[in-house]
Short mmCIF file of C-alpha atoms in Angstrom, two decimals:
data_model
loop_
_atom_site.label_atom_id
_atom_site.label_comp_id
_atom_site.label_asym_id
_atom_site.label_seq_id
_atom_site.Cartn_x
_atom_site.Cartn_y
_atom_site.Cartn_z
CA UNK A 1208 -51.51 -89.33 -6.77
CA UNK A 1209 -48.62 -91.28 -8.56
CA UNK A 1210 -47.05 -88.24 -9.37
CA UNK A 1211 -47.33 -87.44 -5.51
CA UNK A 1212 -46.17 -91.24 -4.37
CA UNK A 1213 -43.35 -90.94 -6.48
CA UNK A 1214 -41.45 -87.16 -5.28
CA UNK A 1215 -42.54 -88.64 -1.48
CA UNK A 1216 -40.65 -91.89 -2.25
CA UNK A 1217 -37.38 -90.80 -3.87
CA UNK A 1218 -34.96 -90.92 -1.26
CA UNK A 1219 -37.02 -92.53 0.96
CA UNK A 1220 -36.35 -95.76 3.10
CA UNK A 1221 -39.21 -96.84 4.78
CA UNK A 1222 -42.83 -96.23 3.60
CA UNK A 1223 -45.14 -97.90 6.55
CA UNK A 1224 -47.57 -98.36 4.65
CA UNK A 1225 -47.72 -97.61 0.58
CA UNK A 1226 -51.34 -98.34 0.83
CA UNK A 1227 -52.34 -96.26 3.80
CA UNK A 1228 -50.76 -93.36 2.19
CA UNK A 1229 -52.91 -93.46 -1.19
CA UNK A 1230 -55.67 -94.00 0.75
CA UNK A 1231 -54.96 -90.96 2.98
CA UNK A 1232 -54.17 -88.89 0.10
CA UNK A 1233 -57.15 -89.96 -1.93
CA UNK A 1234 -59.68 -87.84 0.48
CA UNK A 1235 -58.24 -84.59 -1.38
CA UNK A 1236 -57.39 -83.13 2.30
CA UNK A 1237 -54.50 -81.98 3.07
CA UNK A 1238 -52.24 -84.31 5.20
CA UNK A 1239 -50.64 -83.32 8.69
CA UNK A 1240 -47.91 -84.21 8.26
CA UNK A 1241 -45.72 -84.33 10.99
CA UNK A 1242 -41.89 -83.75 12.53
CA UNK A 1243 -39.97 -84.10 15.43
CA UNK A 1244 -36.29 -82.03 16.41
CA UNK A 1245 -35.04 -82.23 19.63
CA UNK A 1246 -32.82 -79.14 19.56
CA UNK A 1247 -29.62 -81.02 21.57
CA UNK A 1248 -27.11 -78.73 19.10
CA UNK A 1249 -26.54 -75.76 17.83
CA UNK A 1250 -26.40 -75.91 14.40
CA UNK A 1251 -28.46 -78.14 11.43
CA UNK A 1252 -26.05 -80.02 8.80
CA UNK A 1253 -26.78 -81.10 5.54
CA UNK A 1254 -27.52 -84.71 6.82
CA UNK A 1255 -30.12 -83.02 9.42
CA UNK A 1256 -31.53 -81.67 6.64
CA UNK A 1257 -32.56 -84.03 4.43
CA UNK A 1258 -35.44 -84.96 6.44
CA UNK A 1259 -36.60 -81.44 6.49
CA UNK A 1260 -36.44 -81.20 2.40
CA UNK A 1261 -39.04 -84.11 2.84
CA UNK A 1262 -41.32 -82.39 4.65
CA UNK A 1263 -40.81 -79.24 2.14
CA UNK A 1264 -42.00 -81.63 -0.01
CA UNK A 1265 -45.24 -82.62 1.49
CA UNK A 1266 -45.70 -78.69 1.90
CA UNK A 1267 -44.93 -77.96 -1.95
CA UNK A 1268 -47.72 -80.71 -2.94
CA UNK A 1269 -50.23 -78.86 -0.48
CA UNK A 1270 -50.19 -80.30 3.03
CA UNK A 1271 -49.48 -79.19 6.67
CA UNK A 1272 -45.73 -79.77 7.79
CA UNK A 1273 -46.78 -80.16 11.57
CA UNK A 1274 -42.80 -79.01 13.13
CA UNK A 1275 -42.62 -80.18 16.96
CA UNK A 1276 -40.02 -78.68 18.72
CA UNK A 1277 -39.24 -81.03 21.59
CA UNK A 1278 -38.30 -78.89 24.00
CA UNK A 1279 -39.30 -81.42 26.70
CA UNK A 1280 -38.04 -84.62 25.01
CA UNK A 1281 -34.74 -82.90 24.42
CA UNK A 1282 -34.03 -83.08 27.98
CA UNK A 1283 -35.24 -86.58 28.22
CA UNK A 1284 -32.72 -87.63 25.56
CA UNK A 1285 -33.93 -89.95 22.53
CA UNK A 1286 -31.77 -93.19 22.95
CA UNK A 1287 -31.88 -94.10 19.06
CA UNK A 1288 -28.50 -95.11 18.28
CA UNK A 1289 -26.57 -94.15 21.35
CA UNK A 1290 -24.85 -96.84 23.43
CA UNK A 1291 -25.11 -95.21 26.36
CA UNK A 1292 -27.33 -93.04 28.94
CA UNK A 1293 -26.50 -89.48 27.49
CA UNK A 1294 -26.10 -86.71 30.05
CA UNK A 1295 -29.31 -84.23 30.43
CA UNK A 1296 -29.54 -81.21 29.02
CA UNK A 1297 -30.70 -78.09 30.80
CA UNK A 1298 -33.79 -75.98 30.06
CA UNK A 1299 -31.39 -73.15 29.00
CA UNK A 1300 -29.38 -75.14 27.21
CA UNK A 1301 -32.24 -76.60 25.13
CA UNK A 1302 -34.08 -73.10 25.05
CA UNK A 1303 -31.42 -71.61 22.99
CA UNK A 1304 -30.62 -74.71 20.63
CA UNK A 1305 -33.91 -74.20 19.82
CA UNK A 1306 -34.07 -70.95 18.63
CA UNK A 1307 -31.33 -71.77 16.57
CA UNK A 1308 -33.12 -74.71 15.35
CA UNK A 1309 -36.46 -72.74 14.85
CA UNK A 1310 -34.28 -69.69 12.49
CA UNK A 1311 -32.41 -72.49 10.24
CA UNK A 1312 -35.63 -74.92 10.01
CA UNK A 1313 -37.51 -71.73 8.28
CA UNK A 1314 -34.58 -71.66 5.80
CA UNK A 1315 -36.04 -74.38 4.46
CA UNK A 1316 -39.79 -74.84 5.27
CA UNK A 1317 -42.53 -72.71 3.38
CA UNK A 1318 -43.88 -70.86 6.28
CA UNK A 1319 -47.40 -70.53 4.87
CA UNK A 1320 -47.90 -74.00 5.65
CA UNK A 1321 -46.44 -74.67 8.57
CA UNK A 1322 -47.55 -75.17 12.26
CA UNK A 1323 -45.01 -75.20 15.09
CA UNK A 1324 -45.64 -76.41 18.15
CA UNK A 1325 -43.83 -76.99 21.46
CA UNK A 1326 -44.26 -80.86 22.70
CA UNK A 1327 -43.86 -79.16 26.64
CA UNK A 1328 -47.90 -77.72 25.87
CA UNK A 1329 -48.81 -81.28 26.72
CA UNK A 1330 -45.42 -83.23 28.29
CA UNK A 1331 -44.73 -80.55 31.04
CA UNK A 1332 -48.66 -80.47 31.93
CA UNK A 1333 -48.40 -84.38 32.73
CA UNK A 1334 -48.70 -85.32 36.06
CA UNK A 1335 -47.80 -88.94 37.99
CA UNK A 1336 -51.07 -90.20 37.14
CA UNK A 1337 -50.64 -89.62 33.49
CA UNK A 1338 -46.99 -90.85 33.26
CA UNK A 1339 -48.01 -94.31 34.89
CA UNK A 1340 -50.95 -95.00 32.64
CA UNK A 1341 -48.78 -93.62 29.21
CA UNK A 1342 -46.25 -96.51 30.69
CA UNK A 1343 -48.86 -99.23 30.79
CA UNK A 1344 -49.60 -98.92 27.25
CA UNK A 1345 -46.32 -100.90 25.96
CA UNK A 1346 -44.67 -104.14 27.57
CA UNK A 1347 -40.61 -104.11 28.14
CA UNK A 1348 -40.57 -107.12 25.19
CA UNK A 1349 -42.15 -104.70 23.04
CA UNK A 1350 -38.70 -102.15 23.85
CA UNK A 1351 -36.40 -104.75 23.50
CA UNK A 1352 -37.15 -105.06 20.16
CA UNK A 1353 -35.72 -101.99 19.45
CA UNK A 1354 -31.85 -102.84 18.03
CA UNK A 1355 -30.40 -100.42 20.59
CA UNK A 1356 -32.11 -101.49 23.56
CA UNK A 1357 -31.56 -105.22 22.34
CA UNK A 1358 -28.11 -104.50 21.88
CA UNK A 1359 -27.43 -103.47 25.46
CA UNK A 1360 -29.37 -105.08 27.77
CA UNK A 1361 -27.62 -108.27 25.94
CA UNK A 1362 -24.33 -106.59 26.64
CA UNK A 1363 -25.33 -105.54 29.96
CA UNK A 1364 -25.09 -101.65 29.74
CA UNK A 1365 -27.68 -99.85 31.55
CA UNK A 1366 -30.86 -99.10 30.50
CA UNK A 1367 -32.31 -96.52 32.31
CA UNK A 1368 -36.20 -96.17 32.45
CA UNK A 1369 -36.38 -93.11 31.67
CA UNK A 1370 -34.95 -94.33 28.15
CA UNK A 1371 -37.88 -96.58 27.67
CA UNK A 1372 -40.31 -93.77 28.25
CA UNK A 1373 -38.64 -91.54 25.43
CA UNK A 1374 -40.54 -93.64 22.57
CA UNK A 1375 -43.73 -93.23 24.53
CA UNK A 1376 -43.58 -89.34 24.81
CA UNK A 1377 -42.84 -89.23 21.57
CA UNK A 1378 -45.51 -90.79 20.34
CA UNK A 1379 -47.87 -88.86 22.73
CA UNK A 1380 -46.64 -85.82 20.00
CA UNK A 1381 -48.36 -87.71 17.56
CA UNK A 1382 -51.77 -88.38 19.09
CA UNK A 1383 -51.94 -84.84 20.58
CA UNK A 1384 -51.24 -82.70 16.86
CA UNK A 1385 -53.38 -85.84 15.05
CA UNK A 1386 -50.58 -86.58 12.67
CA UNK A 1387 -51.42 -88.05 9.23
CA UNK A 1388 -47.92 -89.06 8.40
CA UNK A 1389 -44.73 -88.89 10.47
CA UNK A 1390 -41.51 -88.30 9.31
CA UNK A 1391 -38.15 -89.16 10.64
CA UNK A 1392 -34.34 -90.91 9.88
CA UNK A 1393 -34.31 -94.08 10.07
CA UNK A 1394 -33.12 -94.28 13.64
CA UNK A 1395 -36.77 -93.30 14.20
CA UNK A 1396 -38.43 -95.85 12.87
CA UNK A 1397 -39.74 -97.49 15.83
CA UNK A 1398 -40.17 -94.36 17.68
CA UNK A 1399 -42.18 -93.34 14.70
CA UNK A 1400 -44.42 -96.31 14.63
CA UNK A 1401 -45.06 -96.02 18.56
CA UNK A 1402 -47.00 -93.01 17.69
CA UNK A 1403 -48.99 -95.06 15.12
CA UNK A 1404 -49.59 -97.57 17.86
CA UNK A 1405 -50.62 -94.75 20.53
CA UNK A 1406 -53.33 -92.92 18.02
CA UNK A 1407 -54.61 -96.24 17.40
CA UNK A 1408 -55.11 -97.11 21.00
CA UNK A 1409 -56.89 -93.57 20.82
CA UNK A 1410 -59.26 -94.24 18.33
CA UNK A 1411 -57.23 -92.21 15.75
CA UNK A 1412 -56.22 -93.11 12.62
CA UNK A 1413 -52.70 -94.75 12.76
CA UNK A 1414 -49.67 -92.19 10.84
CA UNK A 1415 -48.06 -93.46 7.73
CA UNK A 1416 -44.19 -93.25 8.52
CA UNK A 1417 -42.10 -92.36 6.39
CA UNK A 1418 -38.21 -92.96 6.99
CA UNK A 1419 -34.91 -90.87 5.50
CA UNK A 1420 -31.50 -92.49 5.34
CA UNK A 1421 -28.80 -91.10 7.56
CA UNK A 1422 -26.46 -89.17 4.84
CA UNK A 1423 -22.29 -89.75 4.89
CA UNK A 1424 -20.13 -86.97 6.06
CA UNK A 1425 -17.64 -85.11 3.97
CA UNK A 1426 -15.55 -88.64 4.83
CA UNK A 1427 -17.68 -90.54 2.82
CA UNK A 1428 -18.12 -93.21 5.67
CA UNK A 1429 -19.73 -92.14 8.84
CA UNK A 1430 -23.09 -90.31 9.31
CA UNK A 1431 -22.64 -86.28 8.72
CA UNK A 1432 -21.66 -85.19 12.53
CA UNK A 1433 -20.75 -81.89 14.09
CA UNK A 1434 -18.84 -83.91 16.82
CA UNK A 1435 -17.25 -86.11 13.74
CA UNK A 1436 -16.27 -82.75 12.49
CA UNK A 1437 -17.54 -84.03 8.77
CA UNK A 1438 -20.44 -81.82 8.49
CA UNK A 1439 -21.75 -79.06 6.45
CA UNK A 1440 -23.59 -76.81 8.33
CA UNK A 1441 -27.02 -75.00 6.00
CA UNK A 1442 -25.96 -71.79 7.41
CA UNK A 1443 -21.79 -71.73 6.91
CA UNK A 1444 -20.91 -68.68 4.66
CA UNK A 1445 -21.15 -70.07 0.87
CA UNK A 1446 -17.64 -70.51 0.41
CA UNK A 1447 -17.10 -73.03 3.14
CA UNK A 1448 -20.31 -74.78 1.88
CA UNK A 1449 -19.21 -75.23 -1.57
CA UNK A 1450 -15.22 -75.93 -0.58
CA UNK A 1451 -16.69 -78.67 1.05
CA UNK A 1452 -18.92 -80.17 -1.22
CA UNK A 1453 -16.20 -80.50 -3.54
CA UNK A 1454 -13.96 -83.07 -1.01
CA UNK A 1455 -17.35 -85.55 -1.26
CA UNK A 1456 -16.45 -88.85 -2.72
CA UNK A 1457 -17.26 -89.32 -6.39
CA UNK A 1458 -19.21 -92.74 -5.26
CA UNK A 1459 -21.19 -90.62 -2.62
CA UNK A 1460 -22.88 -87.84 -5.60
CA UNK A 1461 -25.65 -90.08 -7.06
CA UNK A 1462 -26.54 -89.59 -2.99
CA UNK A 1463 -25.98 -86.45 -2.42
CA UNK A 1464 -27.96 -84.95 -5.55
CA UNK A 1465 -30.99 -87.40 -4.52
CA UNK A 1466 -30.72 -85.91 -0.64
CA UNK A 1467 -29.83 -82.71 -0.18
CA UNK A 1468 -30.78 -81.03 -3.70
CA UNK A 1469 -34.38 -80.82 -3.18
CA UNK A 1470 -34.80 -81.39 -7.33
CA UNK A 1471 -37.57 -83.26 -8.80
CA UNK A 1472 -36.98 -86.77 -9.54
CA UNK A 1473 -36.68 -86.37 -13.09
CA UNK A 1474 -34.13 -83.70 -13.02
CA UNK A 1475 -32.03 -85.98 -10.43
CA UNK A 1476 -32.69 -89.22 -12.82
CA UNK A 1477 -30.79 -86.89 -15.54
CA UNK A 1478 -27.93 -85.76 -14.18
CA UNK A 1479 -27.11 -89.05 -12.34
CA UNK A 1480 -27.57 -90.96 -15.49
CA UNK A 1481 -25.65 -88.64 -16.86
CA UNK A 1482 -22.55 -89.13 -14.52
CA UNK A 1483 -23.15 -93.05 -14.63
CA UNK A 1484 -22.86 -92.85 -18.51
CA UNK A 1485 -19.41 -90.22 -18.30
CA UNK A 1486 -21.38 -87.71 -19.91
CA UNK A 1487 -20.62 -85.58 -17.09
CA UNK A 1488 -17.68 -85.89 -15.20
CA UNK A 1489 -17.48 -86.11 -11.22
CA UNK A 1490 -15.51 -83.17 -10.95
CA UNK A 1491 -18.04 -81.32 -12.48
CA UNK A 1492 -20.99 -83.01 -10.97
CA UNK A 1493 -19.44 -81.35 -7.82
CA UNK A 1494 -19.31 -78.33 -9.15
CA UNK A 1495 -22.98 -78.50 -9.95
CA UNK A 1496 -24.27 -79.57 -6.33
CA UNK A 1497 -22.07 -77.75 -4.89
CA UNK A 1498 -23.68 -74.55 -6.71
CA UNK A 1499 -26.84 -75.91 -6.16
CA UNK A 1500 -26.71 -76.35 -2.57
CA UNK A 1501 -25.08 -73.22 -1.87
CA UNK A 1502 -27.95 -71.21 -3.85
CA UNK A 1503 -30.40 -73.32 -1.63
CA UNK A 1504 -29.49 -71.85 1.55
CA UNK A 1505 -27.62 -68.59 0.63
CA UNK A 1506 -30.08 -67.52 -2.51
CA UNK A 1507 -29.72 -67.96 -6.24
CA UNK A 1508 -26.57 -66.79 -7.44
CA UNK A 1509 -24.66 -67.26 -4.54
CA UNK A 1510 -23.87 -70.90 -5.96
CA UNK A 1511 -21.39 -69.19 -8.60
CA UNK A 1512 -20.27 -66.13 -6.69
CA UNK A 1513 -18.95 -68.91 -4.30
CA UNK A 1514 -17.14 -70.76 -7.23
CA UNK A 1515 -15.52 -67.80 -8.83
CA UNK A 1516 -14.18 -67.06 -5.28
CA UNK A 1517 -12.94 -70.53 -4.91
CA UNK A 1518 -11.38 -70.77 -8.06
CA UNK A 1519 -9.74 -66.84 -7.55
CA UNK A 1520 -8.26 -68.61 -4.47
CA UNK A 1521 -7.47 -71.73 -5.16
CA UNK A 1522 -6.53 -72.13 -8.66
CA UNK A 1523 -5.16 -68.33 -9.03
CA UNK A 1524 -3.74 -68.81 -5.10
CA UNK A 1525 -4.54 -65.13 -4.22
CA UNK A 1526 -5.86 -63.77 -1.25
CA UNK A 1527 -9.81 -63.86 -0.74
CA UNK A 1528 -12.14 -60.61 -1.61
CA UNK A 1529 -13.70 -61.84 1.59
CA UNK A 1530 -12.70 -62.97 4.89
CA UNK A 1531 -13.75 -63.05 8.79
CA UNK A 1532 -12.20 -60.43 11.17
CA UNK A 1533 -10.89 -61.54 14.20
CA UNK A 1534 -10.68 -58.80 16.83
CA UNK A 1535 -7.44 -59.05 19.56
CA UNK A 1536 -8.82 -56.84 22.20
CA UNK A 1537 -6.11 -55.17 24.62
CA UNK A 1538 -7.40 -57.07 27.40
CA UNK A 1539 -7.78 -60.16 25.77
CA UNK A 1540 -7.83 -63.00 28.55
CA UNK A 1541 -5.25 -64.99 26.10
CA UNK A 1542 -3.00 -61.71 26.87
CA UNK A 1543 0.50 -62.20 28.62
CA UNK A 1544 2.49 -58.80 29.15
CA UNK A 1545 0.78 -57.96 25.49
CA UNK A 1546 1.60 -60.93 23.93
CA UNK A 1547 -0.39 -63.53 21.73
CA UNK A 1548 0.93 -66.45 20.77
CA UNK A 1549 0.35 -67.44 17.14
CA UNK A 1550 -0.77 -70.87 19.00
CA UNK A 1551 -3.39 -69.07 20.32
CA UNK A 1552 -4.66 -67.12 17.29
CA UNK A 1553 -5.18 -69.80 15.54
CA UNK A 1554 -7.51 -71.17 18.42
CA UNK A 1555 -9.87 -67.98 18.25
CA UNK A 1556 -9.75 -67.37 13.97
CA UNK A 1557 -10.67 -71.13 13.44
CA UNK A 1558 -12.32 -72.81 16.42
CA UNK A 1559 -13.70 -75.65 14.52
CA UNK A 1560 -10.49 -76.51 12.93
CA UNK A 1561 -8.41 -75.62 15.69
CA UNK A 1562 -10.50 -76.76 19.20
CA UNK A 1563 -7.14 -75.90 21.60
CA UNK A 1564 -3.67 -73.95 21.59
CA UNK A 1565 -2.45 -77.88 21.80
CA UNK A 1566 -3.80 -78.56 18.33
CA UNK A 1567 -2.64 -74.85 16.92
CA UNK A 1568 0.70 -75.48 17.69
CA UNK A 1569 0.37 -78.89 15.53
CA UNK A 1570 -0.93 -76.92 13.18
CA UNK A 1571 2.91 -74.63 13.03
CA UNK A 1572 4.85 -77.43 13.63
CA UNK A 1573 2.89 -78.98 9.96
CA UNK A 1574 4.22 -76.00 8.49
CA UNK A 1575 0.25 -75.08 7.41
CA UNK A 1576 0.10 -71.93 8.90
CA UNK A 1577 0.99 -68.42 7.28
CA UNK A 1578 1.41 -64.46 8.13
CA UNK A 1579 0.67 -62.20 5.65
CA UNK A 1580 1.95 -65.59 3.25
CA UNK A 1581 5.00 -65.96 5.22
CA UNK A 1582 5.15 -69.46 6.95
CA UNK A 1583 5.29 -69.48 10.27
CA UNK A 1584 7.09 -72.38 11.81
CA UNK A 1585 7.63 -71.47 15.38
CA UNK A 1586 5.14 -73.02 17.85
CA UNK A 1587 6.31 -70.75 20.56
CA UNK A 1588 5.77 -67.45 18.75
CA UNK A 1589 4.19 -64.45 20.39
CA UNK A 1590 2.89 -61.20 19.18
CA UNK A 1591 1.61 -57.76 19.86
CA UNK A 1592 -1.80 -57.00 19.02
CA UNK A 1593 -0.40 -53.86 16.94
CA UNK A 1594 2.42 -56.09 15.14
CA UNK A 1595 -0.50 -57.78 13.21
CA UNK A 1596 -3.35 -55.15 13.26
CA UNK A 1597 -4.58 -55.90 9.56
CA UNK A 1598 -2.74 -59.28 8.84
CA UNK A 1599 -3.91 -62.19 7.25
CA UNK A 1600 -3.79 -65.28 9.26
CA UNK A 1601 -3.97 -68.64 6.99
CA UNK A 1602 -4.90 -72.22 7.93
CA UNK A 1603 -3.84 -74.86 5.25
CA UNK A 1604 -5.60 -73.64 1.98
CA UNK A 1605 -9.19 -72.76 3.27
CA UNK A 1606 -8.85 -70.76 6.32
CA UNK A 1607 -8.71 -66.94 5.91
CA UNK A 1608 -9.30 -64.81 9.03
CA UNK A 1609 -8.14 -61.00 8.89
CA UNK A 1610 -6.69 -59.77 12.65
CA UNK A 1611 -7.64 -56.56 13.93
CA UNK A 1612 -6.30 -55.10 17.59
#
C-alpha cells in the first residue's frame, strides 16, 4: 500500500482524502477508477496528458481506468476556468474530436484494463423530470463557491444556468459507472467532488479525488495550449516533439520529468537530484526527456533517431533525411493564372506556424524563409507549380516541407 500511495501521489495536488484511499485500497479489489474528456479539440498535448499518465498508473498497479467520453457534456461546455459563456459545440463537431481523442488516449492507456464509456448512455436518456430533480440536489451558494462562478457573478458577467448544471452532469458520470476514485486537473476539483457528493446522496460510497497540476507551455508561463500555440502535441512526428522539448526552461525540467515521463519516483528523485547538484547539466537533462518522451509516444528508439536528426540539422545545418510533402495541385483554389505566391505556400506547408498569407508574408519580410536555401525576401513573389516541383521550402530553422505540383 505505501508503495502504491506513494507512485499515486507524486505529482499529485490534491488527494481528497489520504485516508479514504488506504482504506479503499486495503479491500485488495481493484479500484474504478475514473476519468472524464470532453473532446472540445482535436488534438491531446503533453499538459492533457499528464492526467492520463495518472490513470496509467492506477492501471499498472492493477485497477480499472473507467475513461468517460463526454460526448454530451462537451456540448454543454465545462465552465472551469473560462470567463465567459463558451459557444456550443455541435454533435459533429464533438463526434469527430472524439475519435481523435479515443485513438491518442489508447496511446497511452493499457487497454486490458480499461472501460470506455459514453456519458450520452445516461445524459441524452434524461428527460425534464430528471433534469429538475438532478437540479434540486445543490443550492446556488453551494456554485458560488466555485472561484469562477464567484469571480463573475461579483463582476457581473453572465452566468448562464446551463453553466451551473455542468458540475451536476458531471457528477451524474460518477454515480452511474460507481467510481472509486476520480481523477482530474485541478480546475476539476470541485466538479470532481460534486460527484462525491451525488454518490453519497445515492447511498454510494463517496470517490477519492485525486487532482493533477495544469503543466507550463513550451513558454514556461502559461498552461500548455493549442490556442496559446505552446503545446506539444503526443502525436507530432518525433522530431517536432523533441525540437520542442529542448526550448523548455531549465527551471521548468524538475516538472516536466515528474509530469510527463511516466518514471517511477525513484528514477525521477535521481535524475532531478542529479540536475539540482550539477551533476547533470540542463542541456542535457533536455536531451534526456526529450528522448524519453519521444520514445513514449513514437516507440523506443525513436527518442535517439529524433536526436541524431536534430543534431544532422541543426548543428551540421544540412537538409533533413525526412520531411512533409506538400502537394500544389493544378487547380489549387490559391491558384491565380498558375501562380502561387510564396505568401501562400507558406500558409499550406506550415499551418500552425503560419495561420494566414498575412502572417507568411511577415514571415519574408523577417528574412526567415528559404528556397532550395536561397532566401527569399520578396513578400509579393509568385510561382508556378512546375518552377518548384521538388523544392525545399524552409521556415526559420525547424520547418522543412518538400513541394510537389
Amino acid at each position: 500500500m505505501e508503495e502504491q500511495i506513494r507512485i499515486l501521489g507524486t505529482g499529485a495536488v490534491d488527494l481528497i482524502t489520504e485516508a479514504d484511499l488506504r482504506r479503499k485500497l486495503a479491500t485488495g479489489r481493484p479500484l474504478r477508477v475514473k476519468l472524464g474528456i470532453d473532446p472540445t479539440a482535436s488534438d491531446i498535448h503533453l499538459g492533457f496528458a499528464v492526467v492520463l499518465r495518472k490513470l496509467r498508473q492506477f492501471q499498472e498497479l492493477g485497477h480499472t481506468a473507467v475513461l468517460i467520453i463526454g460526448d454530451f457534456t462537451a456540448q454543454v461546455g465545462d465552465p472551469a476556468g473560462k470567463s465567459a459563456t463558451r459557444p456550443r459545440l455541435s454533435r459533429e463537431e464533438v463526434e469527430a474530436y472524439a475519435a481523435t481523442y479515443v485513438e491518442q488516449a489508447g496511446r497511452i492507456l493499457l487497454p486490458d484494463a480499461l472501460e470506455i464509456r459514453r456519458n450520452s448512455e445516461w445524459l441524452g436518456a434524461m428527460g425534464i423530470d430528471d433534469v429538475l430533480r438532478l437540479a434540486a440536489r445543490t443550492t446556488v451558494a453551494r456554485m458560488l463557491e466555485r472561484d469562477d462562478f464567484a469571480r463573475r457573478y461579483r463582476d457581473g458577467v453572465a452566468i448562464s444556468v446551463m453553466e451551473f448544471l455542468y458540475p451536476l452532469l458531471q457528477g451524474w458520470d460518477s454515480v452511474m459507472v460507481e467510481a472509486d476514485v476520480e481523477l482530474g486537473g485541478t480546475d476539476q476539483l470541485f466538479n470532481n467532488l460534486m460527484g462525491r457528493t451525488l454518490q453519497e446522496q445515492e447511498g454510494q460510497e463517496g470517490q477519492c479525488v485525486l487532482t493533477t497540476p495544469l503543466l507550463e507551455g513550451t513558454d514556461g508561463v502559461q498552461k500548455m495550449s493549442k490556442s496559446l500555440g505552446n503545446f506539444i502535441g503526443i502525436a507530432e512526428a518525433p522530431g517536432e516533439q523533441f525540437g520542442k522539448l529542448l526550448r523548455i526552461p531549465d527551471e521548468l525540467m524538475p516538472r516536466y520529468f515528474t509530469l510527463t515521463t511516466g518514471w517511477h519516483p525513484d528514477r525521477i528523485d535521481e535524475v532531478t537530484g542529479a540536475l539540482a547538484s550539477g551533476a547533470l547539466a540542463p542541456v542535457e537533462a533536455k536531451r534526456l526527456l526529450a528522448r524519453t518522451v519521444v520514445d513514449l509516444y513514437h516507440g523506443e528508439g525513436a527518442g535517439e533517431a529524433a536526436e541524431a536528426e536534430f543534431d544532422r540539422v541543426f548543428r551540421a545545418h544540412e537538409v533533413p533525411t525526412d520531411m512533409p510533402k506538400v502537394m500544389i495541385p493544378a487547380d489549387a483554389a490559391e491558384l491565380r493564372d498558375g501562380r502561387i505566391r510564396i505568401a501562400t505556400l507558406l500558409a499550406l506547408a506550415f499551418p500552425q506556424a503560419v495561420p494566414s498569407n498575412k502572417e507568411g508574408r511577415r514571415k519574408i519580410e523577417q528574412g526567415g524563409v528559404r528556397l532550395d536555401g536561397a532566401v527569399v525576401d520578396d513578400p509579393t513573389l509568385e510561382v508556378t507549380p512546375a518552377e518548384v516541383d521538388g523544392v525545399t521550402l524552409q521556415l526559420g530553422r525547424r520547418n522543412w516541407a518538400r513541394l510537389r505540383a
